[in-house]
Short mmCIF file of C-alpha atoms in Angstrom, two decimals:
data_model
loop_
_atom_site.label_atom_id
_atom_site.label_comp_id
_atom_site.label_asym_id
_atom_site.label_seq_id
_atom_site.Cartn_x
_atom_site.Cartn_y
_atom_site.Cartn_z
CA MET A 752 -7.97 99.10 -33.88
CA GLU A 753 -10.90 96.98 -34.27
CA ILE A 754 -12.22 96.89 -38.58
CA ILE A 755 -15.95 97.60 -38.66
CA GLU A 756 -17.89 96.43 -41.75
CA ILE A 757 -20.60 97.75 -43.32
CA SER A 758 -22.82 96.11 -45.72
CA GLY A 759 -23.18 97.70 -49.77
CA THR A 760 -26.45 97.75 -49.71
CA TYR A 761 -26.41 100.49 -46.20
CA LEU A 762 -22.91 102.74 -48.50
CA LEU A 763 -25.43 102.00 -51.74
CA GLY A 764 -28.04 103.63 -49.73
CA GLY A 765 -26.38 106.41 -48.38
CA ILE A 766 -24.73 107.57 -51.68
CA LEU A 767 -28.22 107.84 -53.41
CA ASP A 768 -29.61 109.57 -49.85
CA LYS A 769 -27.26 111.85 -50.18
CA LEU A 770 -27.33 112.94 -53.61
CA ASP A 771 -31.57 112.78 -53.06
CA LEU A 772 -31.84 109.79 -55.33
CA PRO A 773 -34.80 107.20 -54.33
CA ALA A 774 -33.37 104.58 -52.81
CA PRO A 775 -32.29 101.73 -54.40
CA ARG A 776 -34.58 98.71 -55.25
CA TYR A 777 -33.89 94.75 -55.02
CA HIS A 778 -35.59 91.72 -56.64
CA SER A 779 -34.24 88.34 -56.14
CA GLN A 780 -34.96 85.00 -57.21
CA THR A 781 -34.07 81.50 -57.28
CA HIS A 782 -31.83 80.17 -59.89
CA ARG A 783 -30.67 76.51 -60.47
CA ARG A 784 -29.22 74.28 -58.49
CA GLY A 785 -30.04 76.38 -55.41
CA GLN A 786 -28.71 79.43 -55.69
CA PHE A 787 -29.84 83.15 -56.04
CA VAL A 788 -29.32 85.90 -57.91
CA THR A 789 -30.91 89.41 -56.97
CA ASP A 790 -31.09 92.65 -59.45
CA VAL A 791 -30.72 96.04 -58.32
CA THR A 792 -32.33 99.03 -59.46
CA PHE A 793 -31.67 102.36 -59.06
CA TYR A 794 -31.76 106.12 -60.34
CA PRO A 795 -27.60 107.30 -60.60
CA SER A 796 -28.37 111.35 -61.14
CA LYS A 797 -31.26 113.50 -60.84
CA GLU A 798 -30.76 112.89 -65.33
CA HIS A 799 -32.02 109.45 -64.95
CA LEU A 800 -35.50 110.87 -62.97
CA ARG A 801 -36.29 112.91 -65.92
CA HIS A 802 -39.08 112.29 -68.54
CA PRO A 803 -38.80 109.38 -69.60
CA PRO A 804 -36.90 108.10 -66.18
CA THR A 805 -34.56 105.75 -66.83
CA PRO A 806 -33.30 103.80 -64.27
CA VAL A 807 -30.14 101.53 -64.24
CA GLN A 808 -30.09 97.62 -63.84
CA LEU A 809 -27.40 95.80 -62.42
CA SER A 810 -27.56 91.64 -62.07
CA SER A 811 -25.49 89.66 -58.97
CA SER A 812 -24.06 86.70 -60.45
CA PRO A 813 -25.61 83.32 -58.73
CA LEU A 814 -24.76 82.43 -54.98
CA HIS A 815 -25.58 79.87 -52.97
CA ASN A 816 -26.14 82.64 -49.99
CA PHE A 817 -28.83 84.71 -50.03
CA GLN A 818 -27.18 88.05 -48.75
CA ASN A 819 -24.23 87.98 -50.15
CA THR A 820 -25.84 87.85 -53.97
CA ILE A 821 -27.20 91.19 -52.55
CA ASP A 822 -24.00 92.38 -50.84
CA VAL A 823 -22.50 91.64 -54.60
CA VAL A 824 -24.72 93.87 -56.52
CA SER A 825 -24.71 96.40 -54.06
CA GLN A 826 -20.78 96.27 -54.62
CA LYS A 827 -21.20 96.73 -58.65
CA ALA A 828 -23.60 99.73 -58.04
CA ILE A 829 -20.56 101.39 -55.94
CA HIS A 830 -18.57 101.01 -58.69
CA TYR A 831 -20.79 101.77 -61.11
CA MET A 832 -21.14 105.14 -59.16
CA GLU A 833 -17.40 105.43 -58.84
CA ASP A 834 -16.62 104.85 -63.07
CA ASN A 835 -19.67 106.54 -64.74
CA GLN A 836 -21.26 109.30 -62.44
CA SER A 837 -17.60 110.31 -60.98
CA LYS A 838 -19.52 109.60 -57.35
CA VAL A 839 -16.46 107.89 -54.88
CA LEU A 840 -17.38 106.96 -51.20
CA GLN A 841 -15.38 109.09 -48.38
CA ASP A 842 -12.45 107.58 -47.15
CA TYR A 843 -12.41 107.91 -43.25
CA ASN A 844 -8.85 106.39 -43.42
CA TYR A 845 -8.02 108.59 -46.12
CA ILE A 846 -8.99 111.61 -44.18
CA GLU A 847 -6.85 110.87 -40.94
CA LEU A 848 -4.16 109.41 -43.13
CA LYS A 849 -4.67 113.17 -44.42
CA ARG A 850 -4.89 114.92 -41.01
CA SER A 851 -2.31 113.66 -40.02
CA GLU A 852 0.53 114.71 -43.12
CA GLU A 853 -1.03 118.43 -42.32
CA ALA A 854 0.51 117.68 -38.58
CA ASN A 855 3.65 116.32 -39.23
CA LEU A 856 4.58 119.27 -42.39
CA GLN A 857 3.17 121.72 -39.85
CA LEU A 858 5.50 120.17 -37.13
CA THR A 859 8.35 120.52 -39.76
CA ASP A 860 7.71 123.44 -40.40
CA LEU A 861 7.86 124.30 -36.30
CA LEU A 862 11.11 122.71 -36.03
CA ALA A 863 12.59 124.01 -39.18
CA GLU A 864 11.59 126.98 -37.59
CA LYS A 865 13.41 126.39 -34.32
CA ASP A 866 16.32 125.32 -36.37
CA GLU A 867 16.53 128.75 -38.14
CA THR A 868 16.19 130.24 -34.49
CA ILE A 869 18.95 128.67 -32.68
CA LYS A 870 21.24 128.57 -35.54
CA GLY A 871 20.92 132.43 -35.21
CA LEU A 872 20.87 132.17 -31.13
CA ALA A 873 24.29 130.38 -32.24
CA MET A 874 25.62 133.31 -34.43
CA THR A 875 24.22 135.94 -32.22
CA THR A 876 25.94 133.86 -28.75
CA GLY A 877 29.37 133.56 -30.75
CA ASN A 878 29.77 137.23 -31.87
CA TYR A 879 28.63 138.13 -28.27
CA ILE A 880 31.36 135.74 -26.57
CA GLY A 881 33.69 137.45 -29.12
CA ALA A 882 32.42 141.03 -28.40
CA VAL A 883 32.97 140.44 -24.07
CA LEU A 884 36.79 139.29 -24.68
CA SER A 885 37.60 141.72 -26.91
CA ILE A 886 36.42 144.19 -24.54
CA CYS A 887 37.74 142.57 -21.53
CA ASP A 888 41.41 142.35 -23.75
CA ARG A 889 40.47 146.04 -23.72
CA ILE A 890 40.03 146.86 -20.37
CA SER A 891 43.28 144.53 -19.40
CA SER A 892 45.36 146.76 -21.92
CA LEU A 893 43.95 149.80 -20.38
CA ALA A 894 45.17 148.62 -16.50
CA VAL A 895 48.43 147.67 -17.35
CA SER A 896 50.54 150.10 -19.43
CA GLU A 897 53.97 149.60 -19.30
CA SER A 898 54.41 153.42 -20.12
CA LEU A 899 52.65 156.30 -17.87
CA PRO A 900 54.00 160.26 -18.22
CA THR A 901 54.46 161.95 -14.69
CA GLY A 902 53.47 164.66 -13.49
CA PRO A 903 49.92 166.82 -14.58
CA ALA A 904 50.20 164.74 -17.61
CA LEU A 905 49.62 161.21 -15.57
CA ALA A 906 45.79 162.77 -14.44
CA VAL A 907 44.62 163.32 -17.86
CA GLU A 908 45.93 159.69 -18.62
CA LEU A 909 44.21 158.22 -15.58
CA ALA A 910 41.07 159.64 -16.49
CA ARG A 911 41.18 159.62 -20.07
CA LYS A 912 41.75 155.13 -19.29
CA ILE A 913 39.34 155.44 -16.76
CA SER A 914 36.59 156.19 -19.08
CA GLU A 915 37.49 154.46 -21.98
CA VAL A 916 36.77 151.65 -18.84
CA GLU A 917 33.60 152.85 -18.07
CA ARG A 918 32.63 152.77 -21.48
CA ALA A 919 33.83 149.20 -22.15
CA VAL A 920 32.11 148.20 -18.68
CA ALA A 921 28.43 150.29 -20.65
CA ARG A 922 28.80 148.36 -24.18
CA LEU A 923 29.90 144.90 -22.12
CA SER A 924 26.40 145.68 -20.05
CA LYS A 925 24.24 146.59 -23.34
CA LEU A 926 25.54 143.30 -25.03
CA SER A 927 24.80 141.29 -22.13
CA HIS A 928 21.09 143.26 -22.19
CA ASP A 929 20.60 142.20 -25.24
CA ALA A 930 21.15 138.78 -25.54
CA LEU A 931 18.99 138.46 -22.63
CA GLN A 932 15.81 140.34 -24.69
CA LEU A 933 17.11 137.69 -27.83
CA LEU A 934 17.25 134.61 -25.33
CA ARG A 935 13.57 136.03 -23.56
CA VAL A 936 12.16 136.27 -27.38
CA ALA A 937 13.41 133.06 -28.77
CA PHE A 938 11.92 131.43 -25.89
CA GLY A 939 9.05 132.73 -25.89
CA TYR A 940 9.17 134.96 -22.33
CA PRO A 941 8.26 138.32 -22.44
CA GLU A 942 10.53 141.07 -22.95
CA GLU A 943 12.01 142.98 -20.38
CA GLN A 944 10.78 147.16 -20.19
CA ASN A 945 13.09 149.16 -19.90
CA ASP A 946 12.30 150.97 -16.83
CA GLY A 947 14.90 153.88 -17.36
CA ASP A 948 17.13 152.95 -14.38
CA SER A 949 20.28 151.16 -16.27
CA ASP A 950 22.38 153.46 -17.67
CA ALA A 951 23.34 151.18 -20.31
CA HIS A 952 20.15 152.07 -22.14
CA ILE A 953 20.89 155.16 -22.38
CA LEU A 954 24.29 155.94 -23.21
CA ASP A 955 25.24 156.89 -26.32
CA LEU A 956 27.87 154.05 -27.11
#
C-alpha cells in the first residue's frame, strides 16, 4: 500500500471550502539568520464573518525552509478547527476500518446463525435416527413372533401385524421426507413440492 501525503495547506483549504468559508490567506516574511515565518488568517465559522468580521491569525515558528513554515501554520489552523470548532477531518483509514468491522460483525452473525442451524440439524438427525431404529425394531418384533394363534385367529393376527408394519413403513417414509425438506431449507435449496402421489403425505398416522 502506497501512502500518499497531503499538504496542510490543501487540507485546511478543503475544510474551509467544505464549510463554505473564505479561503485562508498566507503572509510570509523573513526572520533572523535567514529563517522564515508565515502567518495564516482565516475565518473558522460563519459567526466570524458577521459584522464586525473577526478572523483568526496564527503564526508559524521561525524555520529555514519557507514551505515548511506554510505547512506548519496550516497544521496549527487545522488543530484550531478541531479544538475550538469541533471540526475534525474525516479519516479514510478509520472509515475503512469501520466498514471492515461491520462486515466482520455481519459474518460473525451469519456464522452464529449457521452454527445454530447445524446444531438444530444434529438434534433433528439424532431424533430421526432414533425414530428409525425404533420403527425397525418394531417391524422386526412383528416379523418374528414366538407364538402365533392357530385357526381363524391366525389370519386376524397376521392381518393386524401386516397393517401395523404398513403404518410403521409409512411413518418411516414421512420421517425421511421431513428430514429431506429440513436439509433443503437449511442448505438453501427449494422445498420439494407435494404432488399428491406419495402415500406418506396423506396417511393419518
